[in-house]
Short mmCIF file of C-alpha atoms and ligand atoms in Angstrom, two decimals:
data_model
loop_
_atom_site.label_atom_id
_atom_site.label_comp_id
_atom_site.label_asym_id
_atom_site.label_seq_id
_atom_site.Cartn_x
_atom_site.Cartn_y
_atom_site.Cartn_z
CA MET A 1 71.93 63.51 25.03
CA SER A 2 70.79 66.51 22.64
CA LEU A 3 73.48 69.54 21.57
CA ILE A 4 71.70 71.85 23.97
CA GLU A 5 72.21 69.74 26.52
CA ARG A 6 75.56 68.93 25.71
CA ALA A 7 76.49 72.50 25.96
CA ARG A 8 75.20 73.37 28.84
CA ARG A 9 77.47 70.91 30.38
CA VAL A 10 80.56 72.71 28.85
CA LEU A 11 79.52 76.22 28.50
CA PRO A 12 77.59 78.73 30.92
CA GLY A 13 74.07 78.49 29.78
CA GLY A 14 75.08 76.69 26.81
CA VAL A 15 76.75 79.39 25.01
CA ASN A 16 79.30 82.02 24.45
CA SER A 17 77.34 85.24 24.26
CA PRO A 18 74.12 85.72 26.56
CA VAL A 19 71.45 86.56 23.90
CA ARG A 20 72.10 83.27 22.04
CA ALA A 21 70.64 81.20 24.82
CA PHE A 22 67.00 82.41 24.41
CA ARG A 23 66.63 83.74 27.84
CA GLY A 24 64.60 86.80 26.15
CA VAL A 25 61.87 84.22 24.61
CA GLY A 26 62.25 81.38 26.01
CA GLY A 27 62.85 77.66 24.82
CA ASP A 28 66.11 76.27 23.15
CA PRO A 29 68.27 77.89 21.01
CA VAL A 30 68.81 76.91 17.15
CA PHE A 31 72.05 75.69 16.55
CA VAL A 32 73.23 76.69 12.95
CA LYS A 33 75.45 74.44 10.94
CA GLY A 34 76.05 77.25 7.91
CA ALA A 35 74.58 79.79 6.07
CA ASP A 36 74.13 81.83 2.60
CA GLY A 37 72.88 84.70 1.49
CA ALA A 38 69.58 85.47 3.79
CA TYR A 39 69.51 82.30 5.02
CA LEU A 40 70.66 80.03 8.39
CA GLU A 41 71.01 76.32 7.80
CA THR A 42 70.21 74.60 11.25
CA GLU A 43 71.87 70.83 12.55
CA ASP A 44 68.29 69.74 12.38
CA GLY A 45 68.53 70.24 8.59
CA ARG A 46 66.02 73.45 8.53
CA ARG A 47 66.53 76.93 6.25
CA LEU A 48 65.58 79.87 8.14
CA ILE A 49 65.53 83.40 6.90
CA ASP A 50 67.95 85.59 9.34
CA TYR A 51 67.08 88.64 10.65
CA ILE A 52 69.84 88.36 13.04
CA GLY A 53 73.10 89.04 10.78
CA SER A 54 75.42 87.85 13.30
CA TYR A 55 74.27 91.12 14.81
CA GLY A 56 75.18 93.46 12.24
CA PRO A 57 78.23 92.72 10.37
CA MET A 58 76.82 90.41 7.89
CA ILE A 59 75.74 93.37 5.40
CA PHE A 60 75.57 91.80 2.50
CA GLY A 61 74.08 88.46 3.80
CA HIS A 62 76.25 85.51 4.05
CA ARG A 63 79.06 84.17 2.27
CA PRO A 64 79.39 87.22 -0.33
CA PRO A 65 81.67 85.84 -2.49
CA GLU A 66 84.67 88.75 -2.74
CA VAL A 67 85.00 88.16 0.90
CA THR A 68 85.31 84.57 1.26
CA ALA A 69 87.49 84.66 -1.75
CA ALA A 70 89.55 87.48 0.28
CA ILE A 71 89.94 85.34 3.33
CA ALA A 72 90.78 82.40 0.98
CA GLU A 73 93.92 84.42 -0.72
CA ALA A 74 94.94 86.31 3.11
CA LEU A 75 95.17 82.89 4.29
CA GLN A 76 97.94 81.57 1.84
CA HIS A 77 99.82 84.15 3.72
CA SER A 78 99.60 82.96 7.29
CA THR A 79 96.85 83.85 9.79
CA THR A 80 99.21 86.38 12.08
CA PHE A 81 102.26 87.48 12.00
CA GLY A 82 102.67 90.02 15.29
CA ALA A 83 104.10 92.51 12.64
CA PRO A 84 102.69 95.48 10.61
CA THR A 85 101.41 94.69 6.99
CA ARG A 86 100.20 96.59 3.89
CA ALA A 87 96.42 95.68 4.60
CA GLU A 88 96.09 97.03 8.11
CA VAL A 89 97.18 100.58 6.76
CA GLU A 90 95.03 100.24 3.63
CA LEU A 91 92.03 99.35 6.07
CA ALA A 92 92.78 102.35 8.46
CA GLU A 93 92.87 104.73 5.15
CA ARG A 94 89.50 103.63 4.04
CA ILE A 95 88.19 104.08 7.77
CA CYS A 96 89.83 107.27 7.96
CA SER A 97 87.87 108.11 4.50
CA ALA A 98 84.49 107.04 5.14
CA PHE A 99 84.54 109.15 8.52
CA PRO A 100 85.98 112.54 8.49
CA ALA A 101 86.02 112.96 11.98
CA MET A 102 88.25 110.04 12.55
CA GLU A 103 91.83 111.48 11.45
CA MET A 104 93.34 108.21 13.16
CA VAL A 105 92.76 104.95 14.13
CA ARG A 106 93.71 102.01 16.00
CA LEU A 107 92.68 98.13 15.05
CA VAL A 108 91.31 96.15 18.06
CA ASN A 109 89.71 92.72 18.22
CA SER A 110 85.91 93.45 19.45
CA GLY A 111 83.12 96.32 19.83
CA THR A 112 84.23 95.48 23.42
CA GLU A 113 87.64 96.35 23.25
CA ALA A 114 87.24 99.57 21.30
CA THR A 115 85.00 101.08 23.72
CA MET A 116 87.30 100.28 26.83
CA SER A 117 90.24 101.70 25.28
CA ALA A 118 88.07 104.91 23.95
CA LEU A 119 87.13 105.67 27.64
CA ARG A 120 90.73 105.38 28.80
CA LEU A 121 92.10 107.58 26.13
CA ALA A 122 89.47 110.21 26.90
CA ARG A 123 90.02 109.99 30.63
CA ALA A 124 94.00 110.22 29.95
CA ALA A 125 93.14 113.28 27.74
CA THR A 126 90.89 115.23 29.86
CA GLY A 127 92.42 114.22 33.16
CA ARG A 128 89.37 113.63 34.49
CA ASN A 129 87.63 110.59 35.48
CA LYS A 130 83.93 110.88 35.34
CA ILE A 131 81.70 109.57 32.06
CA ILE A 132 77.97 109.99 30.74
CA LYS A 133 76.61 106.36 30.24
CA LEU A 134 73.31 106.59 28.56
CA ALA A 135 70.54 103.92 29.64
CA GLY A 136 69.86 101.89 27.06
CA CYS A 137 72.62 102.17 25.16
CA TYR A 138 75.29 99.26 25.12
CA HIS A 139 79.31 99.37 24.89
CA GLY A 140 80.25 96.14 25.34
CA HIS A 141 81.22 94.16 28.85
CA ALA A 142 83.96 96.36 30.07
CA ASP A 143 83.30 97.09 33.96
CA ALA A 144 82.82 100.82 33.78
CA TYR A 145 79.83 100.45 31.13
CA LEU A 146 78.23 97.97 33.51
CA VAL A 147 75.89 99.92 35.13
CA ALA A 148 71.85 100.19 35.62
CA ALA A 149 70.17 103.63 36.05
CA GLY A 150 69.09 103.77 39.94
CA SER A 151 66.12 105.70 40.83
CA GLY A 152 65.57 108.70 39.58
CA ALA A 153 65.67 110.09 36.05
CA ALA A 154 69.45 111.04 36.12
CA THR A 155 71.71 109.63 39.19
CA LEU A 156 75.07 107.43 39.61
CA GLY A 157 75.41 104.02 38.22
CA VAL A 158 75.36 101.18 40.18
CA PRO A 159 77.09 97.83 39.02
CA SER A 160 74.45 95.59 36.63
CA SER A 161 76.91 92.76 37.14
CA PRO A 162 78.41 90.76 40.16
CA GLY A 163 82.01 91.11 39.88
CA VAL A 164 82.32 94.63 38.81
CA PRO A 165 83.32 97.03 41.76
CA THR A 166 81.20 99.81 43.04
CA ALA A 167 84.45 102.14 43.08
CA VAL A 168 84.57 101.22 39.66
CA THR A 169 81.05 102.60 38.16
CA ALA A 170 81.00 105.13 41.10
CA ASP A 171 82.03 107.52 38.12
CA THR A 172 79.96 106.60 35.69
CA LEU A 173 76.90 108.31 35.51
CA VAL A 174 73.94 107.54 34.09
CA ALA A 175 71.05 109.38 31.96
CA PRO A 176 67.89 108.04 29.90
CA TYR A 177 68.89 108.26 25.80
CA ASN A 178 66.77 110.90 24.57
CA ASP A 179 66.56 112.74 27.72
CA LEU A 180 68.49 116.05 27.06
CA ASP A 181 67.43 117.35 30.48
CA ALA A 182 68.76 114.78 32.58
CA VAL A 183 72.17 114.97 30.38
CA GLN A 184 72.38 118.95 30.92
CA ALA A 185 71.43 118.25 34.76
CA LEU A 186 74.51 115.77 35.12
CA PHE A 187 76.64 118.60 33.47
CA GLN A 188 75.61 121.35 35.94
CA ARG A 189 76.46 119.23 38.61
CA HIS A 190 79.63 117.53 37.59
CA GLY A 191 80.59 119.48 34.23
CA ASP A 192 84.31 120.04 35.64
CA ASP A 193 85.23 116.07 36.30
CA ILE A 194 83.39 114.58 32.94
CA ALA A 195 85.87 113.15 30.66
CA MET A 196 83.39 112.03 28.12
CA LEU A 197 79.85 111.18 27.18
CA ILE A 198 79.48 107.90 25.27
CA VAL A 199 76.26 107.55 23.18
CA GLU A 200 74.72 105.19 20.23
CA PRO A 201 73.86 108.07 18.03
CA ILE A 202 71.15 105.80 16.81
CA ALA A 203 70.83 103.10 19.67
CA GLY A 204 69.97 99.53 18.31
CA ASN A 205 70.70 97.78 21.78
CA MET A 206 67.13 98.28 22.84
CA GLY A 207 65.56 97.53 19.48
CA LEU A 208 65.72 100.41 17.34
CA VAL A 209 65.61 103.72 18.67
CA PRO A 210 66.69 106.99 16.35
CA PRO A 211 67.73 110.14 18.75
CA LEU A 212 64.89 112.69 18.98
CA PRO A 213 64.94 115.62 16.48
CA GLY A 214 68.23 118.19 18.18
CA TYR A 215 69.28 115.65 20.40
CA LEU A 216 72.70 114.74 19.12
CA GLU A 217 73.44 118.27 18.38
CA ALA A 218 72.35 119.36 21.85
CA LEU A 219 74.99 116.40 23.58
CA ARG A 220 78.11 117.76 20.92
CA GLU A 221 77.40 121.73 22.15
CA VAL A 222 77.01 120.27 26.04
CA THR A 223 80.22 118.19 25.80
CA ARG A 224 82.21 121.35 23.98
CA ARG A 225 80.95 123.32 26.33
CA HIS A 226 82.35 121.66 29.18
CA GLY A 227 84.94 120.49 27.95
CA ALA A 228 84.50 116.85 27.79
CA LEU A 229 84.80 114.31 24.87
CA LEU A 230 82.01 113.41 23.00
CA VAL A 231 82.34 109.20 22.01
CA PHE A 232 80.04 107.92 19.20
CA ASP A 233 79.75 104.35 19.68
CA GLU A 234 79.12 103.53 16.20
CA VAL A 235 80.24 99.76 16.29
CA MET A 236 76.66 98.75 15.41
CA THR A 237 75.57 101.97 12.92
CA GLY A 238 79.20 102.63 10.88
CA PHE A 239 78.98 101.64 7.71
CA ARG A 240 75.34 99.94 8.40
CA VAL A 241 73.01 103.32 8.34
CA ALA A 242 75.65 104.77 6.01
CA TRP A 243 79.03 104.95 4.63
CA GLY A 244 80.43 107.13 7.07
CA GLY A 245 78.08 106.14 9.76
CA ALA A 246 75.14 107.77 11.95
CA GLN A 247 77.54 110.83 12.32
CA THR A 248 77.75 111.50 8.78
CA LEU A 249 73.66 110.95 8.63
CA PHE A 250 73.38 113.66 10.95
CA ASP A 251 76.50 115.67 10.00
CA ILE A 252 78.00 115.68 13.81
CA GLU A 253 81.87 115.35 14.64
CA PRO A 254 82.31 113.48 17.72
CA ASP A 255 86.05 113.59 19.21
CA LEU A 256 85.92 109.79 19.24
CA THR A 257 84.41 106.98 17.31
CA THR A 258 84.09 103.66 17.91
CA LEU A 259 83.70 100.95 15.04
CA GLY A 260 83.05 96.73 14.62
CA LYS A 261 80.73 94.47 13.33
CA VAL A 262 80.68 95.57 9.52
CA ILE A 263 84.41 96.48 9.26
CA GLY A 264 85.58 92.84 10.12
CA GLY A 265 83.29 91.60 7.09
CA GLY A 266 82.09 88.80 9.79
CA LEU A 267 85.05 88.22 11.12
CA PRO A 268 86.29 89.70 14.71
CA ILE A 269 87.80 93.18 14.97
CA GLY A 270 87.04 96.37 15.94
CA ALA A 271 88.61 99.83 15.96
CA TYR A 272 88.53 103.28 18.03
CA GLY A 273 89.71 106.58 16.34
CA GLY A 274 89.16 110.42 15.92
CA ARG A 275 90.84 113.52 16.29
CA ARG A 276 94.70 113.40 15.52
CA ASP A 277 95.75 115.27 19.19
CA LEU A 278 94.00 112.59 21.12
CA MET A 279 94.59 109.45 19.00
CA GLN A 280 98.42 110.36 19.17
CA GLN A 281 98.19 110.02 22.68
CA VAL A 282 97.62 106.38 22.52
CA ALA A 283 101.49 103.75 22.57
CA PRO A 284 103.57 104.17 21.10
CA ALA A 285 103.02 107.32 20.11
CA GLY A 286 102.10 108.67 23.13
CA PRO A 287 101.41 107.29 26.82
CA VAL A 288 98.05 105.67 26.75
CA TYR A 289 99.15 102.18 26.78
CA GLN A 290 96.71 99.80 24.69
CA ALA A 291 97.95 97.06 22.75
CA GLY A 292 96.85 93.25 21.29
CA THR A 293 98.88 90.60 19.99
CA LEU A 294 96.09 89.65 17.59
CA SER A 295 95.08 93.19 16.46
CA GLY A 296 95.03 93.91 12.73
CA ASN A 297 94.62 90.48 12.27
CA PRO A 298 95.32 89.54 8.65
CA LEU A 299 92.26 87.43 8.14
CA ALA A 300 89.85 89.91 9.81
CA VAL A 301 91.63 93.12 7.98
CA ALA A 302 91.53 91.21 4.60
CA ALA A 303 87.52 90.52 5.19
CA GLY A 304 87.01 94.05 6.36
CA SER A 305 88.64 95.89 4.09
CA THR A 306 86.90 93.77 1.12
CA ALA A 307 83.67 94.43 2.85
CA LEU A 308 84.43 98.16 2.67
CA ARG A 309 85.86 98.25 -0.48
CA LEU A 310 82.82 96.73 -2.14
CA LEU A 311 80.34 99.33 0.00
CA ALA A 312 82.87 101.64 -1.37
CA SER A 313 82.17 100.66 -4.99
CA ASN A 314 78.82 101.28 -5.21
CA HIS A 315 77.71 102.84 -1.99
CA ASP A 316 74.32 104.37 -3.18
CA GLN A 317 72.94 101.63 -5.09
CA ILE A 318 73.54 99.01 -1.64
CA TYR A 319 72.22 101.43 0.69
CA ASP A 320 69.22 102.40 -1.71
CA ARG A 321 68.26 98.58 -1.96
CA LEU A 322 68.97 98.00 1.88
CA GLU A 323 67.06 101.24 2.27
CA ALA A 324 63.77 99.81 0.30
CA THR A 325 63.83 96.75 1.41
CA SER A 326 63.75 97.52 4.86
CA ALA A 327 61.13 100.03 4.52
CA LYS A 328 59.14 97.74 2.55
CA LEU A 329 59.44 95.05 5.56
CA CYS A 330 58.82 97.89 8.07
CA GLY A 331 55.42 99.46 6.62
CA GLY A 332 54.00 95.81 5.66
CA LEU A 333 54.78 94.34 9.25
CA GLU A 334 52.64 97.50 10.61
CA ASP A 335 49.84 97.15 8.01
CA ILE A 336 49.41 93.49 9.40
CA ALA A 337 49.52 94.41 12.71
CA ARG A 338 46.44 97.67 11.91
CA ARG A 339 44.68 94.96 10.15
CA HIS A 340 44.67 92.93 13.84
CA GLY A 341 43.99 95.54 15.82
CA ILE A 342 47.30 94.97 17.67
CA PRO A 343 49.11 97.87 19.18
CA PHE A 344 52.72 97.66 17.67
CA THR A 345 55.56 99.93 16.26
CA CYS A 346 58.18 99.37 13.76
CA GLN A 347 61.25 101.91 14.09
CA ARG A 348 64.12 101.62 11.65
CA GLN A 349 67.10 103.33 10.33
CA GLY A 350 68.16 101.86 7.38
CA SER A 351 68.64 98.34 7.56
CA MET A 352 68.26 98.31 11.22
CA ILE A 353 64.69 97.55 12.60
CA GLY A 354 63.03 97.61 15.64
CA ILE A 355 59.85 96.27 16.63
CA PHE A 356 57.67 96.83 19.33
CA PHE A 357 54.48 95.64 20.65
CA THR A 358 52.87 98.83 21.98
CA ASP A 359 51.80 101.87 20.75
CA GLY A 360 54.97 104.46 19.74
CA PRO A 361 56.96 105.94 19.31
CA VAL A 362 59.40 104.54 21.41
CA GLU A 363 62.00 106.71 22.38
CA ARG A 364 63.65 105.53 25.59
CA ILE A 365 64.36 102.44 27.50
CA ASP A 366 61.28 102.36 29.30
CA HIS A 367 58.97 102.52 26.57
CA VAL A 368 60.67 99.19 25.47
CA ASP A 369 60.34 97.91 29.09
CA ALA A 370 56.50 99.00 28.86
CA SER A 371 55.93 97.20 25.82
CA ASN A 372 54.07 93.48 25.74
CA LEU A 373 57.64 91.45 26.05
CA GLU A 374 55.37 88.08 26.46
CA ARG A 375 53.94 88.79 23.25
CA PHE A 376 56.98 89.41 21.53
CA SER A 377 57.95 85.80 22.39
CA ARG A 378 54.89 84.22 21.45
CA VAL A 379 55.30 85.88 18.12
CA PHE A 380 59.09 85.15 17.99
CA HIS A 381 57.82 81.28 18.28
CA VAL A 382 55.56 81.19 15.81
CA LEU A 383 57.84 82.79 13.29
CA LEU A 384 60.42 80.39 14.13
CA LYS A 385 58.33 77.58 13.40
CA ALA A 386 57.35 79.25 10.20
CA GLY A 387 60.84 79.33 9.19
CA ILE A 388 62.03 83.16 10.09
CA HIS A 389 64.46 83.58 12.76
CA LEU A 390 64.14 87.01 14.73
CA PRO A 391 66.50 88.06 16.96
CA PRO A 392 65.79 86.30 20.53
CA SER A 393 65.02 89.36 22.07
CA ALA A 394 62.63 92.14 21.93
CA TYR A 395 65.86 94.66 23.15
CA GLU A 396 67.36 93.56 19.69
CA THR A 397 67.90 94.99 16.34
CA LEU A 398 66.67 93.10 13.43
CA PHE A 399 69.21 93.60 10.41
CA VAL A 400 67.94 93.22 6.79
CA SER A 401 70.87 92.23 4.29
CA GLY A 402 71.29 92.96 0.51
CA ALA A 403 70.65 89.28 -0.07
CA HIS A 404 67.13 90.13 1.74
CA GLY A 405 64.25 90.26 -1.13
CA GLU A 406 60.76 90.29 -2.16
CA GLU A 407 60.24 86.59 -1.58
CA GLU A 408 62.05 86.65 2.01
CA ILE A 409 59.92 89.89 2.86
CA ASN A 410 56.46 87.99 2.21
CA LYS A 411 57.42 85.15 3.46
CA THR A 412 57.73 87.10 6.63
CA PHE A 413 54.69 88.97 6.03
CA GLU A 414 52.82 85.43 5.79
CA ALA A 415 54.12 84.28 9.13
CA PHE A 416 53.49 87.35 10.99
CA ASP A 417 50.07 87.59 9.79
CA GLN A 418 49.76 83.97 11.14
CA ALA A 419 51.26 84.71 14.35
CA LEU A 420 48.94 87.73 14.64
CA ALA A 421 45.89 86.04 14.10
CA ALA A 422 46.90 83.47 16.65
CA GLU A 423 47.00 86.50 19.25
CA ALA A 424 43.64 88.17 18.57
C1 LIG B 1 78.09 94.99 19.52
C2 LIG B 1 78.69 96.37 20.15
C3 LIG B 1 79.30 96.48 20.89
C4 LIG B 1 80.37 95.41 21.45
O1 LIG B 1 80.82 94.76 20.66
P1 LIG B 1 81.45 93.47 20.66
O2 LIG B 1 82.27 93.18 19.44
O3 LIG B 1 80.21 92.44 20.65
O4 LIG B 1 82.03 93.48 21.83
C5 LIG B 1 79.65 97.80 21.78
N1 LIG B 1 78.51 98.52 21.55
C6 LIG B 1 77.95 98.33 20.72
C7 LIG B 1 76.79 99.95 19.94
C8 LIG B 1 77.53 97.28 20.10
O5 LIG B 1 76.29 97.06 18.96
#
């Protein structure tokens, strides 16, 4: 029996997180045995250029020696204590120093936990229940966020998964990302009841979609005017697009921020933080309950701290290199598509890249839905055969790491050229 057949007998869909199952592109997923730098090593003995990057954490590529050494060192002192450690204080200090809007932070175990906890805190702090979630953004799998926009531009959320009670999503209002009028309309109608608006400042869960000029500033203004909190979900963008995340790039102070991915250096972690007066309401400093047996796990903290230390020590150089490699990749892919006369848009913020088979710009989720998803699947499989592993969905972002260079980019161009030739 093949590994995928065995997997499907014991794991739903054969995987532990849905996108890995290749439903977005068809076919069977690739089983990975190991990885090094920009390359994945598969169970069937192939070496693939990796543009998944574990969906964000692997900013230096796989197995940066400093991070592996830090994990090995931490291992000498046991793997969990259930008691405070010096290392978690240092990681918290580093996070707060990079994000001026985060005066305090709480470490958790995943991005999902971070956004779920931020939601509870926002409701407690404002004494309001309604929230605004933007269609196209992803905030993990807590019930309140699993909503699909109904008909109409701005509407009440309906559950997007069985098992999510309508009563829970009734307080989730939905507007499309990058549609300011829809948000203004929600505030006009429900302003006094809205606890928070949560947004991926740079959307990375529908491919890569940057905010329209002035959009984030307007969200800051309208939330403040109505006494609602602005929550930046920077689980993906934090430390990825810049030291200090998207909020530093766009110079906007959210009330709360959620982090994950890069801050764990490849181990499971999440964090939420923000204004001191808000974070002081979290237990045991305040009454808003939130806890975690493995929170601040020493291995994850060691890996994350080391990753952030590496980024801190020469962040201009690292982000410059990521910027240069990624710009070259995006520009090159667009040139190739143009030569083949195939509608294509590459959107980018630093080392996060969205590729869409449509004429751009891609600004909202309906633009992504309207792109040529079948073509994406075909191109995905040609690239995979040629040794290049894109994320297996047109709705995911490609991640370039510090380990990607000329050689990987050029191989990607060759394979992309082949794939598009087959499309003509
Ligand atoms: C990945 C992601 C999450 C969820 O994080 P998990 O660690 O997968 O639970 C939440 N928000 C954003 C923006 C993400 O990209």
